[in-house]
mmCIF file of C-alpha atoms in Angstrom:
data_model
loop_
_atom_site.group_PDB
_atom_site.id
_atom_site.type_symbol
_atom_site.label_atom_id
_atom_site.label_comp_id
_atom_site.label_asym_id
_atom_site.label_seq_id
_atom_site.Cartn_x
_atom_site.Cartn_y
_atom_site.Cartn_z
ATOM 1 C CA UNK S 1 31.449 -7.444 5.547
ATOM 2 C CA UNK S 2 27.792 -8.362 6.059
ATOM 3 C CA UNK S 3 28.319 -8.453 9.817
ATOM 4 C CA UNK S 4 30.475 -5.307 10.027
ATOM 5 C CA UNK S 5 28.230 -3.176 7.835
ATOM 6 C CA UNK S 6 25.138 -4.634 9.493
ATOM 7 C CA UNK S 7 26.447 -3.568 12.903
ATOM 8 C CA UNK S 8 26.856 0.017 11.686
ATOM 9 C CA UNK S 9 23.360 0.017 10.205
ATOM 10 C CA UNK S 10 22.001 -1.329 13.503
ATOM 11 C CA UNK S 11 23.741 1.525 15.346
ATOM 12 C CA UNK S 12 22.048 4.017 13.002
ATOM 13 C CA UNK S 13 18.709 2.287 13.610
ATOM 14 C CA UNK S 14 19.308 2.483 17.378
ATOM 15 C CA UNK S 15 19.584 6.264 16.966
ATOM 16 C CA UNK S 16 16.460 6.403 14.767
ATOM 17 C CA UNK S 17 14.441 4.465 17.334
ATOM 18 C CA UNK S 18 15.177 7.221 19.868
ATOM 19 C CA UNK S 19 13.632 9.856 17.578
ATOM 20 C CA UNK S 20 9.988 10.832 17.638
ATOM 21 C CA UNK S 21 7.966 9.986 14.569
ATOM 22 C CA UNK S 22 8.456 12.543 11.779
ATOM 23 C CA UNK S 23 5.407 14.723 11.151
ATOM 24 C CA UNK S 24 6.130 15.436 7.481
ATOM 25 C CA UNK S 25 8.273 14.414 4.531
ATOM 26 C CA UNK S 26 11.067 16.863 5.285
ATOM 27 C CA UNK S 27 11.397 15.573 8.865
ATOM 28 C CA UNK S 28 11.357 11.983 7.600
ATOM 29 C CA UNK S 29 14.150 12.640 5.099
ATOM 30 C CA UNK S 30 16.195 14.525 7.714
ATOM 31 C CA UNK S 31 15.837 11.609 10.139
ATOM 32 C CA UNK S 32 16.904 9.058 7.513
ATOM 33 C CA UNK S 33 19.871 10.981 6.078
ATOM 34 C CA UNK S 34 22.538 9.809 8.600
ATOM 35 C CA UNK S 35 21.651 6.177 7.810
ATOM 36 C CA UNK S 36 21.585 6.768 4.057
ATOM 37 C CA UNK S 37 24.839 8.736 4.159
ATOM 38 C CA UNK S 38 26.538 5.795 5.859
ATOM 39 C CA UNK S 39 25.024 3.396 3.330
ATOM 40 C CA UNK S 40 26.530 5.472 0.503
ATOM 41 C CA UNK S 41 29.823 6.464 2.134
ATOM 42 C CA UNK S 42 31.636 4.266 -0.402
ATOM 43 C CA UNK S 43 30.386 2.544 -3.534
ATOM 44 C CA UNK S 44 31.661 -0.760 -2.141
ATOM 45 C CA UNK S 45 29.571 -0.362 1.031
ATOM 46 C CA UNK S 46 26.451 0.333 -1.012
ATOM 47 C CA UNK S 47 27.143 -2.659 -3.276
ATOM 48 C CA UNK S 48 27.537 -4.994 -0.286
ATOM 49 C CA UNK S 49 24.351 -3.630 1.298
ATOM 50 C CA UNK S 50 22.399 -4.110 -1.907
ATOM 51 C CA UNK S 51 23.731 -7.629 -2.370
ATOM 52 C CA UNK S 52 22.938 -8.723 1.175
ATOM 53 C CA UNK S 53 19.648 -6.830 1.504
ATOM 54 C CA UNK S 54 17.772 -9.737 0.001
ATOM 55 C CA UNK S 55 17.290 -7.967 -3.318
ATOM 56 C CA UNK S 56 19.877 -10.218 -4.947
ATOM 57 C CA UNK S 57 18.133 -13.427 -3.812
ATOM 58 C CA UNK S 58 20.984 -14.449 -1.544
ATOM 59 C CA UNK S 59 20.003 -17.686 0.169
ATOM 60 C CA UNK S 60 21.624 -16.850 3.505
ATOM 61 C CA UNK S 61 19.778 -14.286 5.611
ATOM 62 C CA UNK S 62 22.466 -12.207 7.252
ATOM 63 C CA UNK S 63 22.726 -9.150 9.406
ATOM 64 C CA UNK S 64 22.177 -6.610 6.615
ATOM 65 C CA UNK S 65 18.991 -8.369 5.544
ATOM 66 C CA UNK S 66 17.768 -8.274 9.133
ATOM 67 C CA UNK S 67 18.453 -4.534 9.334
ATOM 68 C CA UNK S 68 16.152 -3.976 6.354
ATOM 69 C CA UNK S 69 13.417 -5.825 8.233
ATOM 70 C CA UNK S 70 14.043 -3.755 11.362
ATOM 71 C CA UNK S 71 14.079 -0.540 9.325
ATOM 72 C CA UNK S 72 10.744 -1.497 7.743
ATOM 73 C CA UNK S 73 9.147 -2.079 11.157
ATOM 74 C CA UNK S 74 10.403 1.292 12.391
ATOM 75 C CA UNK S 75 9.072 3.083 9.314
ATOM 76 C CA UNK S 76 5.726 1.286 9.632
ATOM 77 C CA UNK S 77 5.386 2.452 13.226
ATOM 78 C CA UNK S 78 6.210 6.029 12.269
ATOM 79 C CA UNK S 79 3.835 6.048 9.316
ATOM 80 C CA UNK S 80 0.984 4.640 11.373
ATOM 81 C CA UNK S 81 1.176 7.599 13.756
ATOM 82 C CA UNK S 82 1.461 10.670 11.577
ATOM 83 C CA UNK S 83 -0.229 12.606 8.807
ATOM 84 C CA UNK S 84 0.876 10.589 5.824
ATOM 85 C CA UNK S 85 -1.514 8.902 3.429
ATOM 86 C CA UNK S 86 -3.713 6.244 4.993
ATOM 87 C CA UNK S 87 -5.346 4.666 1.951
ATOM 88 C CA UNK S 88 -2.712 1.891 1.963
ATOM 89 C CA UNK S 89 -1.091 0.041 4.839
ATOM 90 C CA UNK S 90 1.874 1.447 6.758
ATOM 91 C CA UNK S 91 3.999 -1.630 5.873
ATOM 92 C CA UNK S 92 3.390 -0.986 2.163
ATOM 93 C CA UNK S 93 4.315 2.678 2.606
ATOM 94 C CA UNK S 94 7.480 1.566 4.420
ATOM 95 C CA UNK S 95 8.423 -0.752 1.547
ATOM 96 C CA UNK S 96 7.990 2.143 -0.855
ATOM 97 C CA UNK S 97 10.243 4.342 1.258
ATOM 98 C CA UNK S 98 12.884 1.634 1.229
ATOM 99 C CA UNK S 99 12.583 1.208 -2.535
ATOM 100 C CA UNK S 100 12.794 4.941 -3.200
ATOM 101 C CA UNK S 101 15.748 5.172 -0.814
ATOM 102 C CA UNK S 102 17.635 2.467 -2.693
ATOM 103 C CA UNK S 103 16.884 4.254 -5.982
ATOM 104 C CA UNK S 104 18.103 7.599 -4.617
ATOM 105 C CA UNK S 105 21.255 5.970 -3.222
ATOM 106 C CA UNK S 106 21.976 4.244 -6.531
ATOM 107 C CA UNK S 107 21.555 7.501 -8.448
ATOM 108 C CA UNK S 108 24.091 9.139 -6.126
ATOM 109 C CA UNK S 109 26.704 6.976 -7.864
ATOM 110 C CA UNK S 110 25.423 7.667 -11.396
ATOM 111 C CA UNK S 111 27.315 10.307 -13.360
ATOM 112 C CA UNK S 112 24.126 11.210 -15.255
ATOM 113 C CA UNK S 113 22.241 12.142 -12.078
ATOM 114 C CA UNK S 114 24.684 14.348 -10.185
ATOM 115 C CA UNK S 115 22.492 17.426 -10.689
ATOM 116 C CA UNK S 116 20.256 16.699 -7.690
ATOM 117 C CA UNK S 117 21.203 15.790 -4.146
ATOM 118 C CA UNK S 118 20.049 12.542 -2.626
ATOM 119 C CA UNK S 119 18.132 14.544 -0.020
ATOM 120 C CA UNK S 120 16.199 16.590 -2.588
ATOM 121 C CA UNK S 121 15.496 13.497 -4.671
ATOM 122 C CA UNK S 122 14.083 11.739 -1.590
ATOM 123 C CA UNK S 123 11.875 14.699 -0.736
ATOM 124 C CA UNK S 124 10.391 14.558 -4.252
ATOM 125 C CA UNK S 125 9.906 10.784 -4.138
ATOM 126 C CA UNK S 126 8.440 10.738 -0.631
ATOM 127 C CA UNK S 127 6.059 13.637 -1.305
ATOM 128 C CA UNK S 128 4.661 11.745 -4.283
ATOM 129 C CA UNK S 129 4.441 8.476 -2.332
ATOM 130 C CA UNK S 130 3.313 9.671 1.113
ATOM 131 C CA UNK S 131 1.064 12.655 0.446
ATOM 132 C CA UNK S 132 -2.591 11.848 1.056
ATOM 133 C CA UNK S 133 -4.501 11.441 -2.153
ATOM 134 C CA UNK S 134 -7.467 13.760 -2.505
ATOM 135 C CA UNK S 135 -10.423 12.766 -4.559
ATOM 136 C CA UNK S 136 -10.748 14.697 -7.810
ATOM 137 C CA UNK S 137 -14.223 14.904 -9.195
ATOM 138 C CA UNK S 138 -14.880 15.463 -12.841
ATOM 139 C CA UNK S 139 -17.596 18.024 -13.611
#
């Protein structure tokens, strides 16, 4: 399953690599949705992805784990080019996007969180994470 699911993720990443870098949060979420929709097409698929992503401390590095690395490099390249926050490194921003994506995907399967779509949840998360921080001065 690691190999089969990993191949599908790689195909989604092939498509993402052909896209230009998103200029804002909404474009970023729209670009990522086909990948995330595949990753959540079935609860079993999501569970296998989570297990083999490296989050479960699996000793063997398989294809799914490698797709997370590839995805992170793609996100880092996109974030280094556009108008997202620049007070932290692009790789750290990419890790945050991956973490928020996993959270949004997990909540898709939670009966208590069916009131908001995965897309809207991601827009909220990514706005909070990627919007440049402006200095607030106290009087």
